[in-house]
Amino acid sequence: MRGKGINYDTGAQLAGGCTRRTFDSVTVRRELEVIADELHCTAVRISGSDPDRMAIAAEHAAAVGLEVWLSPFPCDLTTEQMLPLFAECAERAEKIRQSGAEVVLIVGGELLLAWLPAR
């Protein structure tokens, strides 16, 4: 097994709502410390729709020694809107990787959601 991990939701835009309305750096840092220190995880999948939020969480995760799996959720985006999101997340992932962290960029896992018709 490569590692022990968990998903950390920074807020995904779904059907006009957000899965995490409030987001503050201090809380995010504390929650990621809990994931590393109390849950004994070695990795965290940072998911969400906002690259700023994802980058903040990824930086905190890296600072507490977690391997970062950055996973943008392109839900409710058009195909034309997805590429800039992925490009921005790739740039941020590379910046965090250059700081010495282990980083994986995941794209495509939620693409099916973007193409499913609303029910």
CSV table of C-alpha atoms in Angstrom, one decimal, residues 1-8 32 34-46 61 64-69:
chain,number,residue,atom,x,y,z
A,1,MET,CA,0.0,0.0,0.0
A,2,ARG,CA,1.3,3.4,-1.0
A,3,GLY,CA,-0.1,5.3,2.0
A,4,LYS,CA,-3.0,6.0,4.2
A,5,GLY,CA,-5.1,9.0,3.3
A,6,ILE,CA,-8.4,10.8,3.3
A,7,ASN,CA,-10.3,13.3,1.2
A,8,TYR,CA,-10.4,17.0,2.4
A,32,LEU,CA,-5.0,19.0,8.4
A,34,VAL,CA,-5.6,16.4,13.0
A,35,ILE,CA,-5.5,14.3,9.7
A,36,ALA,CA,-1.7,13.9,10.0
A,37,ASP,CA,-1.2,13.6,13.8
A,38,GLU,CA,-4.4,12.0,15.1
A,39,LEU,CA,-5.6,10.0,12.1
A,40,HIS,CA,-2.0,9.1,11.2
A,41,CYS,CA,-2.6,9.7,7.5
A,42,THR,CA,0.3,10.1,5.2
A,43,ALA,CA,-1.6,11.6,2.3
A,44,VAL,CA,-4.6,13.8,1.7
A,45,ARG,CA,-6.7,14.4,-1.4
A,46,ILE,CA,-7.6,18.1,-1.5
A,61,ALA,CA,-1.1,19.7,4.2
A,64,VAL,CA,2.4,19.1,8.2
A,65,GLY,CA,4.2,16.4,6.1
A,66,LEU,CA,1.3,15.0,4.1
A,67,GLU,CA,1.6,13.9,0.5
A,68,VAL,CA,-0.8,16.1,-1.4
A,69,TRP,CA,-3.3,14.8,-4.0
